[in-house]
Amino acid sequence: MPEWLQAGGWGLLAGSALLLGAAVGWFARVPQRVIASIMAFGAGVLLSAVSFELIEEAHEQGGLLPTALGAAGGAVAYTLANVALARHGARHRKRSGDQQPSEREQPGSGSAIAVGALLDGVPESVVIGASLLGGGAVSLVTVVAVFLSNVPEGLSSAAGMRQAGRNRRYVFLLWAGIALISGAAALLGNTLLGGAPPEALAAITALAAGAILAMITDTMVPEAFENAHLLVGLITVAGFLTAFALSHA
């Protein structure tokens, strides 16, 4: 199978967890404390993947300076985009309660939430595709980490969309579309970055890592802490250790 096709398939697999989580969040009345606990676990998984897969790999490829500049650039770019989207109603896109505004309360918020979901998912998919460059095997830890973290993201966001009065067709078309775009982003990450020098690959991997780290603290941790704050630390560490064990298996 061509490398680019493998990249798209792995990206699609990881992105499909968003649709799975959305189905659970929409059709099942999951208690908010349970949603928050799952979100905390997913945050821990991603934190581990950022630390031991993305940042470490970037450092080995290009050294400290490209890694630091890439991570800082990714965090700044994500934060600026997130601030702009928050002004249009996407600030609470991963919240499962009544924090999300409806279209009546804030026109255009549905579109902002959709763009915000793309902003959250694309960096993860790009690094999945890039991990296959040079004929190497895909980083299964990264794929598993993204998959495990995408389930609570889709679950929490879909529950919040239901609370905000958005219809089922909108919710499932949104997450299905983002799953497909995740596959396309992984494919593009593989095809466009082929032949790039190690320093450039390191900076791009670190850029994605910085964006993911900013996303975790901006959108996942608030949901986890508000409804499971007495246990959130333990659950996050459990997710972190799970991904750490996978990366050293």
JSON list of C-alpha atoms in Angstrom, two decimals:
[
{"chain": "A", "resi": 1, "resn": "MET", "atom": "CA", "xyz": [0.00, 0.00, 0.00]},
{"chain": "A", "resi": 2, "resn": "PRO", "atom": "CA", "xyz": [1.41, 3.46, -0.87]},
{"chain": "A", "resi": 3, "resn": "GLU", "atom": "CA", "xyz": [2.78, 5.42, 2.06]},
{"chain": "A", "resi": 4, "resn": "TRP", "atom": "CA", "xyz": [0.45, 8.38, 1.48]},
{"chain": "A", "resi": 5, "resn": "LEU", "atom": "CA", "xyz": [-2.58, 6.08, 1.50]},
{"chain": "A", "resi": 6, "resn": "GLN", "atom": "CA", "xyz": [-1.45, 4.49, 4.76]},
{"chain": "A", "resi": 7, "resn": "ALA", "atom": "CA", "xyz": [-1.08, 7.98, 6.26]},
{"chain": "A", "resi": 8, "resn": "GLY", "atom": "CA", "xyz": [-4.62, 8.93, 5.25]},
{"chain": "A", "resi": 9, "resn": "GLY", "atom": "CA", "xyz": [-5.99, 5.68, 6.66]},
{"chain": "A", "resi": 10, "resn": "TRP", "atom": "CA", "xyz": [-4.31, 6.12, 10.03]},
{"chain": "A", "resi": 11, "resn": "GLY", "atom": "CA", "xyz": [-5.48, 9.74, 10.22]},
{"chain": "A", "resi": 12, "resn": "LEU", "atom": "CA", "xyz": [-9.03, 8.69, 9.36]},
{"chain": "A", "resi": 13, "resn": "LEU", "atom": "CA", "xyz": [-8.94, 5.97, 12.01]},
{"chain": "A", "resi": 14, "resn": "ALA", "atom": "CA", "xyz": [-7.83, 8.42, 14.71]},
{"chain": "A", "resi": 15, "resn": "GLY", "atom": "CA", "xyz": [-10.38, 11.01, 13.57]},
{"chain": "A", "resi": 16, "resn": "SER", "atom": "CA", "xyz": [-13.22, 8.47, 13.53]},
{"chain": "A", "resi": 17, "resn": "ALA", "atom": "CA", "xyz": [-13.06, 8.40, 17.33]},
{"chain": "A", "resi": 18, "resn": "LEU", "atom": "CA", "xyz": [-14.63, 11.87, 17.29]},
{"chain": "A", "resi": 19, "resn": "LEU", "atom": "CA", "xyz": [-17.69, 10.42, 15.58]},
{"chain": "A", "resi": 20, "resn": "LEU", "atom": "CA", "xyz": [-17.77, 7.51, 18.04]},
{"chain": "A", "resi": 21, "resn": "GLY", "atom": "CA", "xyz": [-17.60, 9.87, 20.99]},
{"chain": "A", "resi": 22, "resn": "ALA", "atom": "CA", "xyz": [-20.26, 12.14, 19.49]},
{"chain": "A", "resi": 23, "resn": "ALA", "atom": "CA", "xyz": [-22.64, 9.19, 19.12]},
{"chain": "A", "resi": 24, "resn": "VAL", "atom": "CA", "xyz": [-22.21, 8.31, 22.80]},
{"chain": "A", "resi": 25, "resn": "GLY", "atom": "CA", "xyz": [-22.58, 11.95, 23.85]},
{"chain": "A", "resi": 26, "resn": "TRP", "atom": "CA", "xyz": [-25.73, 12.43, 21.78]},
{"chain": "A", "resi": 27, "resn": "PHE", "atom": "CA", "xyz": [-27.65, 9.22, 22.39]},
{"chain": "A", "resi": 28, "resn": "ALA", "atom": "CA", "xyz": [-26.56, 8.36, 25.94]},
{"chain": "A", "resi": 29, "resn": "ARG", "atom": "CA", "xyz": [-27.24, 10.57, 28.92]},
{"chain": "A", "resi": 30, "resn": "VAL", "atom": "CA", "xyz": [-23.75, 10.32, 30.36]},
{"chain": "A", "resi": 31, "resn": "PRO", "atom": "CA", "xyz": [-23.37, 12.09, 33.72]},
{"chain": "A", "resi": 32, "resn": "GLN", "atom": "CA", "xyz": [-21.20, 15.19, 33.49]},
{"chain": "A", "resi": 33, "resn": "ARG", "atom": "CA", "xyz": [-18.80, 13.85, 36.11]},
{"chain": "A", "resi": 34, "resn": "VAL", "atom": "CA", "xyz": [-18.20, 10.75, 33.98]},
{"chain": "A", "resi": 35, "resn": "ILE", "atom": "CA", "xyz": [-17.65, 12.91, 30.88]},
{"chain": "A", "resi": 36, "resn": "ALA", "atom": "CA", "xyz": [-15.21, 15.07, 32.83]},
{"chain": "A", "resi": 37, "resn": "SER", "atom": "CA", "xyz": [-13.34, 12.00, 34.07]},
{"chain": "A", "resi": 38, "resn": "ILE", "atom": "CA", "xyz": [-13.02, 10.61, 30.52]},
{"chain": "A", "resi": 39, "resn": "MET", "atom": "CA", "xyz": [-11.82, 14.04, 29.37]},
{"chain": "A", "resi": 40, "resn": "ALA", "atom": "CA", "xyz": [-9.18, 14.08, 32.11]},
{"chain": "A", "resi": 41, "resn": "PHE", "atom": "CA", "xyz": [-7.94, 10.64, 31.00]},
{"chain": "A", "resi": 42, "resn": "GLY", "atom": "CA", "xyz": [-7.77, 11.82, 27.38]},
{"chain": "A", "resi": 43, "resn": "ALA", "atom": "CA", "xyz": [-5.84, 14.93, 28.41]},
{"chain": "A", "resi": 44, "resn": "GLY", "atom": "CA", "xyz": [-3.31, 12.77, 30.24]},
{"chain": "A", "resi": 45, "resn": "VAL", "atom": "CA", "xyz": [-2.90, 10.52, 27.19]},
{"chain": "A", "resi": 46, "resn": "LEU", "atom": "CA", "xyz": [-2.23, 13.48, 24.91]},
{"chain": "A", "resi": 47, "resn": "LEU", "atom": "CA", "xyz": [0.17, 15.10, 27.39]},
{"chain": "A", "resi": 48, "resn": "SER", "atom": "CA", "xyz": [2.22, 11.91, 27.38]},
{"chain": "A", "resi": 49, "resn": "ALA", "atom": "CA", "xyz": [2.18, 11.67, 23.58]},
{"chain": "A", "resi": 50, "resn": "VAL", "atom": "CA", "xyz": [3.29, 15.30, 23.26]},
{"chain": "A", "resi": 51, "resn": "SER", "atom": "CA", "xyz": [6.13, 14.73, 25.73]},
{"chain": "A", "resi": 52, "resn": "PHE", "atom": "CA", "xyz": [7.49, 11.32, 24.75]},
{"chain": "A", "resi": 53, "resn": "GLU", "atom": "CA", "xyz": [6.57, 11.10, 21.08]},
{"chain": "A", "resi": 54, "resn": "LEU", "atom": "CA", "xyz": [6.38, 14.54, 19.49]},
{"chain": "A", "resi": 55, "resn": "ILE", "atom": "CA", "xyz": [8.74, 16.78, 21.47]},
{"chain": "A", "resi": 56, "resn": "GLU", "atom": "CA", "xyz": [11.29, 14.03, 22.04]},
{"chain": "A", "resi": 57, "resn": "GLU", "atom": "CA", "xyz": [11.23, 13.05, 18.37]},
{"chain": "A", "resi": 58, "resn": "ALA", "atom": "CA", "xyz": [11.55, 16.67, 17.26]},
{"chain": "A", "resi": 59, "resn": "HIS", "atom": "CA", "xyz": [14.53, 17.15, 19.56]},
{"chain": "A", "resi": 60, "resn": "GLU", "atom": "CA", "xyz": [16.25, 14.04, 18.19]},
{"chain": "A", "resi": 61, "resn": "GLN", "atom": "CA", "xyz": [15.64, 15.17, 14.60]},
{"chain": "A", "resi": 62, "resn": "GLY", "atom": "CA", "xyz": [16.62, 18.82, 14.77]},
{"chain": "A", "resi": 63, "resn": "GLY", "atom": "CA", "xyz": [17.95, 19.74, 18.19]},
{"chain": "A", "resi": 64, "resn": "LEU", "atom": "CA", "xyz": [16.77, 22.17, 20.82]},
{"chain": "A", "resi": 65, "resn": "LEU", "atom": "CA", "xyz": [16.36, 25.41, 18.87]},
{"chain": "A", "resi": 66, "resn": "PRO", "atom": "CA", "xyz": [14.02, 24.18, 16.08]},
{"chain": "A", "resi": 67, "resn": "THR", "atom": "CA", "xyz": [12.04, 22.24, 18.68]},
{"chain": "A", "resi": 68, "resn": "ALA", "atom": "CA", "xyz": [11.64, 25.20, 21.02]},
{"chain": "A", "resi": 69, "resn": "LEU", "atom": "CA", "xyz": [10.81, 27.65, 18.22]},
{"chain": "A", "resi": 70, "resn": "GLY", "atom": "CA", "xyz": [8.34, 25.23, 16.64]},
{"chain": "A", "resi": 71, "resn": "ALA", "atom": "CA", "xyz": [6.54, 24.49, 19.90]},
{"chain": "A", "resi": 72, "resn": "ALA", "atom": "CA", "xyz": [6.33, 28.17, 20.83]},
{"chain": "A", "resi": 73, "resn": "GLY", "atom": "CA", "xyz": [5.08, 29.04, 17.34]},
{"chain": "A", "resi": 74, "resn": "GLY", "atom": "CA", "xyz": [2.43, 26.33, 17.45]},
{"chain": "A", "resi": 75, "resn": "ALA", "atom": "CA", "xyz": [1.17, 27.51, 20.84]},
{"chain": "A", "resi": 76, "resn": "VAL", "atom": "CA", "xyz": [1.04, 31.15, 19.71]},
{"chain": "A", "resi": 77, "resn": "ALA", "atom": "CA", "xyz": [-0.74, 30.32, 16.44]},
{"chain": "A", "resi": 78, "resn": "TYR", "atom": "CA", "xyz": [-3.28, 28.11, 18.19]},
{"chain": "A", "resi": 79, "resn": "THR", "atom": "CA", "xyz": [-3.93, 30.67, 20.92]},
{"chain": "A", "resi": 80, "resn": "LEU", "atom": "CA", "xyz": [-4.47, 33.54, 18.47]},
{"chain": "A", "resi": 81, "resn": "ALA", "atom": "CA", "xyz": [-6.86, 31.44, 16.39]},
{"chain": "A", "resi": 82, "resn": "ASN", "atom": "CA", "xyz": [-8.65, 30.25, 19.51]},
{"chain": "A", "resi": 83, "resn": "VAL", "atom": "CA", "xyz": [-9.10, 33.81, 20.78]},
{"chain": "A", "resi": 84, "resn": "ALA", "atom": "CA", "xyz": [-10.64, 34.83, 17.45]},
{"chain": "A", "resi": 85, "resn": "LEU", "atom": "CA", "xyz": [-13.00, 31.83, 17.47]},
{"chain": "A", "resi": 86, "resn": "ALA", "atom": "CA", "xyz": [-13.97, 32.42, 21.11]},
{"chain": "A", "resi": 87, "resn": "ARG", "atom": "CA", "xyz": [-15.29, 35.86, 20.16]},
{"chain": "A", "resi": 88, "resn": "HIS", "atom": "CA", "xyz": [-17.69, 34.14, 17.75]},
{"chain": "A", "resi": 89, "resn": "GLY", "atom": "CA", "xyz": [-19.04, 31.57, 20.19]},
{"chain": "A", "resi": 90, "resn": "ALA", "atom": "CA", "xyz": [-16.58, 28.66, 20.05]},
{"chain": "A", "resi": 91, "resn": "ARG", "atom": "CA", "xyz": [-14.94, 29.15, 23.44]},
{"chain": "A", "resi": 92, "resn": "HIS", "atom": "CA", "xyz": [-16.84, 26.28, 25.08]},
{"chain": "A", "resi": 93, "resn": "ARG", "atom": "CA", "xyz": [-16.90, 23.90, 22.11]},
{"chain": "A", "resi": 94, "resn": "LYS", "atom": "CA", "xyz": [-15.74, 20.94, 24.22]},
{"chain": "A", "resi": 95, "resn": "ARG", "atom": "CA", "xyz": [-17.98, 21.62, 27.20]},
{"chain": "A", "resi": 96, "resn": "SER", "atom": "CA", "xyz": [-20.74, 19.11, 27.92]},
{"chain": "A", "resi": 97, "resn": "GLY", "atom": "CA", "xyz": [-23.04, 21.35, 29.95]},
{"chain": "A", "resi": 98, "resn": "ASP", "atom": "CA", "xyz": [-25.00, 24.44, 28.98]},
{"chain": "A", "resi": 99, "resn": "GLN", "atom": "CA", "xyz": [-21.96, 26.64, 28.31]},
{"chain": "A", "resi": 100, "resn": "GLN", "atom": "CA", "xyz": [-22.21, 26.49, 24.51]},
{"chain": "A", "resi": 101, "resn": "PRO", "atom": "CA", "xyz": [-24.36, 29.27, 23.04]},
{"chain": "A", "resi": 102, "resn": "SER", "atom": "CA", "xyz": [-27.20, 28.43, 20.69]},
{"chain": "A", "resi": 103, "resn": "GLU", "atom": "CA", "xyz": [-27.55, 30.06, 17.28]},
{"chain": "A", "resi": 104, "resn": "ARG", "atom": "CA", "xyz": [-30.31, 32.23, 18.72]},
{"chain": "A", "resi": 105, "resn": "GLU", "atom": "CA", "xyz": [-28.06, 33.44, 21.52]},
{"chain": "A", "resi": 106, "resn": "GLN", "atom": "CA", "xyz": [-25.04, 34.01, 19.25]},
{"chain": "A", "resi": 107, "resn": "PRO", "atom": "CA", "xyz": [-25.56, 33.78, 15.49]},
{"chain": "A", "resi": 108, "resn": "GLY", "atom": "CA", "xyz": [-22.65, 32.11, 13.74]},
{"chain": "A", "resi": 109, "resn": "SER", "atom": "CA", "xyz": [-21.53, 30.19, 16.81]},
{"chain": "A", "resi": 110, "resn": "GLY", "atom": "CA", "xyz": [-22.21, 26.85, 15.08]},
{"chain": "A", "resi": 111, "resn": "SER", "atom": "CA", "xyz": [-19.79, 27.69, 12.28]},
{"chain": "A", "resi": 112, "resn": "ALA", "atom": "CA", "xyz": [-17.22, 28.92, 14.81]},
{"chain": "A", "resi": 113, "resn": "ILE", "atom": "CA", "xyz": [-17.50, 25.65, 16.73]},
{"chain": "A", "resi": 114, "resn": "ALA", "atom": "CA", "xyz": [-16.96, 23.70, 13.50]},
{"chain": "A", "resi": 115, "resn": "VAL", "atom": "CA", "xyz": [-13.84, 25.71, 12.64]},
{"chain": "A", "resi": 116, "resn": "GLY", "atom": "CA", "xyz": [-12.63, 25.31, 16.22]},
{"chain": "A", "resi": 117, "resn": "ALA", "atom": "CA", "xyz": [-13.01, 21.55, 16.01]},
{"chain": "A", "resi": 118, "resn": "LEU", "atom": "CA", "xyz": [-10.89, 21.57, 12.86]},
{"chain": "A", "resi": 119, "resn": "LEU", "atom": "CA", "xyz": [-8.30, 23.72, 14.61]},
{"chain": "A", "resi": 120, "resn": "ASP", "atom": "CA", "xyz": [-8.11, 21.13, 17.39]},
{"chain": "A", "resi": 121, "resn": "GLY", "atom": "CA", "xyz": [-7.82, 18.10, 15.13]},
{"chain": "A", "resi": 122, "resn": "VAL", "atom": "CA", "xyz": [-5.59, 19.04, 12.20]},
{"chain": "A", "resi": 123, "resn": "PRO", "atom": "CA", "xyz": [-2.20, 19.29, 14.04]},
{"chain": "A", "resi": 124, "resn": "GLU", "atom": "CA", "xyz": [-2.66, 15.78, 15.46]},
{"chain": "A", "resi": 125, "resn": "SER", "atom": "CA", "xyz": [-3.37, 14.35, 12.02]},
{"chain": "A", "resi": 126, "resn": "VAL", "atom": "CA", "xyz": [-0.42, 16.08, 10.35]},
{"chain": "A", "resi": 127, "resn": "VAL", "atom": "CA", "xyz": [2.06, 14.48, 12.74]},
{"chain": "A", "resi": 128, "resn": "ILE", "atom": "CA", "xyz": [0.47, 11.07, 12.19]},
{"chain": "A", "resi": 129, "resn": "GLY", "atom": "CA", "xyz": [1.13, 11.43, 8.46]},
{"chain": "A", "resi": 130, "resn": "ALA", "atom": "CA", "xyz": [4.62, 12.81, 8.99]},
{"chain": "A", "resi": 131, "resn": "SER", "atom": "CA", "xyz": [5.58, 9.87, 11.20]},
{"chain": "A", "resi": 132, "resn": "LEU", "atom": "CA", "xyz": [5.48, 7.59, 8.12]},
{"chain": "A", "resi": 133, "resn": "LEU", "atom": "CA", "xyz": [8.03, 9.60, 6.16]},
{"chain": "A", "resi": 134, "resn": "GLY", "atom": "CA", "xyz": [11.07, 7.74, 4.92]},
{"chain": "A", "resi": 135, "resn": "GLY", "atom": "CA", "xyz": [9.34, 4.37, 4.91]},
{"chain": "A", "resi": 136, "resn": "GLY", "atom": "CA", "xyz": [9.10, 4.20, 8.69]},
{"chain": "A", "resi": 137, "resn": "ALA", "atom": "CA", "xyz": [6.24, 2.65, 10.61]},
{"chain": "A", "resi": 138, "resn": "VAL", "atom": "CA", "xyz": [3.45, 4.87, 11.85]},
{"chain": "A", "resi": 139, "resn": "SER", "atom": "CA", "xyz": [3.75, 6.01, 15.44]},
{"chain": "A", "resi": 140, "resn": "LEU", "atom": "CA", "xyz": [1.13, 3.71, 16.95]},
{"chain": "A", "resi": 141, "resn": "VAL", "atom": "CA", "xyz": [1.42, 5.49, 20.28]},
{"chain": "A", "resi": 142, "resn": "THR", "atom": "CA", "xyz": [0.48, 8.78, 18.63]},
{"chain": "A", "resi": 143, "resn": "VAL", "atom": "CA", "xyz": [-2.44, 7.17, 16.78]},
{"chain": "A", "resi": 144, "resn": "VAL", "atom": "CA", "xyz": [-3.70, 5.48, 19.96]},
{"chain": "A", "resi": 145, "resn": "ALA", "atom": "CA", "xyz": [-3.22, 8.68, 21.97]},
{"chain": "A", "resi": 146, "resn": "VAL", "atom": "CA", "xyz": [-5.16, 10.77, 19.45]},
{"chain": "A", "resi": 147, "resn": "PHE", "atom": "CA", "xyz": [-7.88, 8.11, 19.20]},
{"chain": "A", "resi": 148, "resn": "LEU", "atom": "CA", "xyz": [-8.28, 7.84, 22.98]},
{"chain": "A", "resi": 149, "resn": "SER", "atom": "CA", "xyz": [-8.37, 11.61, 23.40]},
{"chain": "A", "resi": 150, "resn": "ASN", "atom": "CA", "xyz": [-10.78, 12.13, 20.49]},
{"chain": "A", "resi": 151, "resn": "VAL", "atom": "CA", "xyz": [-13.48, 9.96, 22.09]},
{"chain": "A", "resi": 152, "resn": "PRO", "atom": "CA", "xyz": [-14.02, 12.27, 25.10]},
{"chain": "A", "resi": 153, "resn": "GLU", "atom": "CA", "xyz": [-13.64, 15.35, 22.90]},
{"chain": "A", "resi": 154, "resn": "GLY", "atom": "CA", "xyz": [-16.46, 14.22, 20.61]},
{"chain": "A", "resi": 155, "resn": "LEU", "atom": "CA", "xyz": [-18.53, 12.97, 23.54]},
{"chain": "A", "resi": 156, "resn": "SER", "atom": "CA", "xyz": [-18.28, 16.18, 25.55]},
{"chain": "A", "resi": 157, "resn": "SER", "atom": "CA", "xyz": [-18.79, 18.50, 22.60]},
{"chain": "A", "resi": 158, "resn": "ALA", "atom": "CA", "xyz": [-21.80, 16.59, 21.24]},
{"chain": "A", "resi": 159, "resn": "ALA", "atom": "CA", "xyz": [-23.43, 16.59, 24.68]},
{"chain": "A", "resi": 160, "resn": "GLY", "atom": "CA", "xyz": [-22.93, 20.35, 24.83]},
{"chain": "A", "resi": 161, "resn": "MET", "atom": "CA", "xyz": [-24.33, 20.82, 21.32]},
{"chain": "A", "resi": 162, "resn": "ARG", "atom": "CA", "xyz": [-27.42, 18.86, 22.29]},
{"chain": "A", "resi": 163, "resn": "GLN", "atom": "CA", "xyz": [-27.85, 21.11, 25.32]},
{"chain": "A", "resi": 164, "resn": "ALA", "atom": "CA", "xyz": [-27.50, 24.18, 23.09]},
{"chain": "A", "resi": 165, "resn": "GLY", "atom": "CA", "xyz": [-30.34, 22.93, 20.86]},
{"chain": "A", "resi": 166, "resn": "ARG", "atom": "CA", "xyz": [-28.33, 22.05, 17.76]},
{"chain": "A", "resi": 167, "resn": "ASN", "atom": "CA", "xyz": [-29.91, 19.37, 15.64]},
{"chain": "A", "resi": 168, "resn": "ARG", "atom": "CA", "xyz": [-28.62, 15.84, 15.23]},
{"chain": "A", "resi": 169, "resn": "ARG", "atom": "CA", "xyz": [-27.86, 16.22, 11.52]},
{"chain": "A", "resi": 170, "resn": "TYR", "atom": "CA", "xyz": [-25.58, 19.20, 12.18]},
{"chain": "A", "resi": 171, "resn": "VAL", "atom": "CA", "xyz": [-23.70, 17.38, 14.95]},
{"chain": "A", "resi": 172, "resn": "PHE", "atom": "CA", "xyz": [-23.04, 14.16, 13.05]},
{"chain": "A", "resi": 173, "resn": "LEU", "atom": "CA", "xyz": [-22.23, 15.83, 9.74]},
{"chain": "A", "resi": 174, "resn": "LEU", "atom": "CA", "xyz": [-19.77, 18.03, 11.61]},
{"chain": "A", "resi": 175, "resn": "TRP", "atom": "CA", "xyz": [-17.91, 15.17, 13.25]},
{"chain": "A", "resi": 176, "resn": "ALA", "atom": "CA", "xyz": [-18.03, 12.95, 10.16]},
{"chain": "A", "resi": 177, "resn": "GLY", "atom": "CA", "xyz": [-16.58, 15.80, 8.12]},
{"chain": "A", "resi": 178, "resn": "ILE", "atom": "CA", "xyz": [-13.82, 16.40, 10.65]},
{"chain": "A", "resi": 179, "resn": "ALA", "atom": "CA", "xyz": [-12.95, 12.68, 10.66]},
{"chain": "A", "resi": 180, "resn": "LEU", "atom": "CA", "xyz": [-12.57, 12.82, 6.87]},
{"chain": "A", "resi": 181, "resn": "ILE", "atom": "CA", "xyz": [-10.51, 16.00, 7.08]},
{"chain": "A", "resi": 182, "resn": "SER", "atom": "CA", "xyz": [-8.31, 14.33, 9.69]},
{"chain": "A", "resi": 183, "resn": "GLY", "atom": "CA", "xyz": [-7.53, 11.61, 7.15]},
{"chain": "A", "resi": 184, "resn": "ALA", "atom": "CA", "xyz": [-6.82, 14.22, 4.48]},
{"chain": "A", "resi": 185, "resn": "ALA", "atom": "CA", "xyz": [-4.57, 16.20, 6.85]},
{"chain": "A", "resi": 186, "resn": "ALA", "atom": "CA", "xyz": [-2.54, 13.08, 7.63]},
{"chain": "A", "resi": 187, "resn": "LEU", "atom": "CA", "xyz": [-2.24, 12.36, 3.90]},
{"chain": "A", "resi": 188, "resn": "LEU", "atom": "CA", "xyz": [-1.09, 15.93, 3.19]},
{"chain": "A", "resi": 189, "resn": "GLY", "atom": "CA", "xyz": [1.31, 15.83, 6.12]},
{"chain": "A", "resi": 190, "resn": "ASN", "atom": "CA", "xyz": [2.93, 12.82, 4.51]},
{"chain": "A", "resi": 191, "resn": "THR", "atom": "CA", "xyz": [3.01, 14.04, 0.92]},
{"chain": "A", "resi": 192, "resn": "LEU", "atom": "CA", "xyz": [3.95, 17.69, 1.48]},
{"chain": "A", "resi": 193, "resn": "LEU", "atom": "CA", "xyz": [6.68, 17.06, 4.03]},
{"chain": "A", "resi": 194, "resn": "GLY", "atom": "CA", "xyz": [8.48, 14.35, 2.08]},
{"chain": "A", "resi": 195, "resn": "GLY", "atom": "CA", "xyz": [12.05, 15.40, 1.41]},
{"chain": "A", "resi": 196, "resn": "ALA", "atom": "CA", "xyz": [12.05, 18.15, 4.04]},
{"chain": "A", "resi": 197, "resn": "PRO", "atom": "CA", "xyz": [15.32, 18.50, 5.99]},
{"chain": "A", "resi": 198, "resn": "PRO", "atom": "CA", "xyz": [15.41, 17.10, 9.54]},
{"chain": "A", "resi": 199, "resn": "GLU", "atom": "CA", "xyz": [15.39, 20.60, 11.08]},
{"chain": "A", "resi": 200, "resn": "ALA", "atom": "CA", "xyz": [12.22, 21.50, 9.18]},
{"chain": "A", "resi": 201, "resn": "LEU", "atom": "CA", "xyz": [10.52, 18.25, 10.18]},
{"chain": "A", "resi": 202, "resn": "ALA", "atom": "CA", "xyz": [11.54, 18.84, 13.78]},
{"chain": "A", "resi": 203, "resn": "ALA", "atom": "CA", "xyz": [10.08, 22.35, 13.75]},
{"chain": "A", "resi": 204, "resn": "ILE", "atom": "CA", "xyz": [6.81, 21.17, 12.19]},
{"chain": "A", "resi": 205, "resn": "THR", "atom": "CA", "xyz": [6.47, 18.27, 14.63]},
{"chain": "A", "resi": 206, "resn": "ALA", "atom": "CA", "xyz": [7.17, 20.62, 17.52]},
{"chain": "A", "resi": 207, "resn": "LEU", "atom": "CA", "xyz": [4.73, 23.19, 16.10]},
{"chain": "A", "resi": 208, "resn": "ALA", "atom": "CA", "xyz": [1.99, 20.57, 16.16]},
{"chain": "A", "resi": 209, "resn": "ALA", "atom": "CA", "xyz": [3.02, 19.59, 19.68]},
{"chain": "A", "resi": 210, "resn": "GLY", "atom": "CA", "xyz": [2.81, 23.19, 20.87]},
{"chain": "A", "resi": 211, "resn": "ALA", "atom": "CA", "xyz": [-0.64, 23.60, 19.32]},
{"chain": "A", "resi": 212, "resn": "ILE", "atom": "CA", "xyz": [-1.86, 20.34, 20.91]},
{"chain": "A", "resi": 213, "resn": "LEU", "atom": "CA", "xyz": [-0.50, 21.35, 24.32]},
{"chain": "A", "resi": 214, "resn": "ALA", "atom": "CA", "xyz": [-2.26, 24.71, 24.11]},
{"chain": "A", "resi": 215, "resn": "MET", "atom": "CA", "xyz": [-5.46, 22.94, 23.04]},
{"chain": "A", "resi": 216, "resn": "ILE", "atom": "CA", "xyz": [-5.31, 20.59, 26.03]},
{"chain": "A", "resi": 217, "resn": "THR", "atom": "CA", "xyz": [-5.06, 23.41, 28.55]},
{"chain": "A", "resi": 218, "resn": "ASP", "atom": "CA", "xyz": [-7.55, 25.70, 26.80]},
{"chain": "A", "resi": 219, "resn": "THR", "atom": "CA", "xyz": [-10.34, 23.25, 26.00]},
{"chain": "A", "resi": 220, "resn": "MET", "atom": "CA", "xyz": [-9.92, 19.87, 27.73]},
{"chain": "A", "resi": 221, "resn": "VAL", "atom": "CA", "xyz": [-8.65, 20.71, 31.21]},
{"chain": "A", "resi": 222, "resn": "PRO", "atom": "CA", "xyz": [-11.49, 23.18, 32.02]},
{"chain": "A", "resi": 223, "resn": "GLU", "atom": "CA", "xyz": [-14.14, 20.53, 31.27]},
{"chain": "A", "resi": 224, "resn": "ALA", "atom": "CA", "xyz": [-12.25, 17.93, 33.30]},
{"chain": "A", "resi": 225, "resn": "PHE", "atom": "CA", "xyz": [-11.62, 20.16, 36.30]},
{"chain": "A", "resi": 226, "resn": "GLU", "atom": "CA", "xyz": [-15.06, 21.75, 36.67]},
{"chain": "A", "resi": 227, "resn": "ASN", "atom": "CA", "xyz": [-16.95, 18.50, 37.14]},
{"chain": "A", "resi": 228, "resn": "ALA", "atom": "CA", "xyz": [-14.33, 16.08, 38.47]},
{"chain": "A", "resi": 229, "resn": "HIS", "atom": "CA", "xyz": [-11.91, 18.37, 40.26]},
{"chain": "A", "resi": 230, "resn": "LEU", "atom": "CA", "xyz": [-11.37, 16.11, 43.28]},
{"chain": "A", "resi": 231, "resn": "LEU", "atom": "CA", "xyz": [-10.18, 13.23, 41.10]},
{"chain": "A", "resi": 232, "resn": "VAL", "atom": "CA", "xyz": [-8.97, 14.97, 37.95]},
{"chain": "A", "resi": 233, "resn": "GLY", "atom": "CA", "xyz": [-5.30, 14.81, 38.93]},
{"chain": "A", "resi": 234, "resn": "LEU", "atom": "CA", "xyz": [-5.33, 11.07, 39.53]},
{"chain": "A", "resi": 235, "resn": "ILE", "atom": "CA", "xyz": [-7.29, 10.35, 36.35]},
{"chain": "A", "resi": 236, "resn": "THR", "atom": "CA", "xyz": [-5.00, 12.55, 34.24]},
{"chain": "A", "resi": 237, "resn": "VAL", "atom": "CA", "xyz": [-1.93, 10.78, 35.60]},
{"chain": "A", "resi": 238, "resn": "ALA", "atom": "CA", "xyz": [-3.57, 7.43, 34.79]},
{"chain": "A", "resi": 239, "resn": "GLY", "atom": "CA", "xyz": [-4.00, 8.54, 31.17]},
{"chain": "A", "resi": 240, "resn": "PHE", "atom": "CA", "xyz": [-0.44, 9.85, 31.08]},
{"chain": "A", "resi": 241, "resn": "LEU", "atom": "CA", "xyz": [0.97, 6.56, 32.39]},
{"chain": "A", "resi": 242, "resn": "THR", "atom": "CA", "xyz": [-1.15, 4.53, 29.98]},
{"chain": "A", "resi": 243, "resn": "ALA", "atom": "CA", "xyz": [0.33, 6.32, 26.98]},
{"chain": "A", "resi": 244, "resn": "PHE", "atom": "CA", "xyz": [3.81, 6.23, 28.52]},
{"chain": "A", "resi": 245, "resn": "ALA", "atom": "CA", "xyz": [3.55, 2.46, 28.91]},
{"chain": "A", "resi": 246, "resn": "LEU", "atom": "CA", "xyz": [2.44, 2.12, 25.27]},
{"chain": "A", "resi": 247, "resn": "SER", "atom": "CA", "xyz": [5.41, 4.18, 24.08]},
{"chain": "A", "resi": 248, "resn": "HIS", "atom": "CA", "xyz": [7.85, 1.94, 25.97]},
{"chain": "A", "resi": 249, "resn": "ALA", "atom": "CA", "xyz": [6.20, -1.41, 25.29]}
]
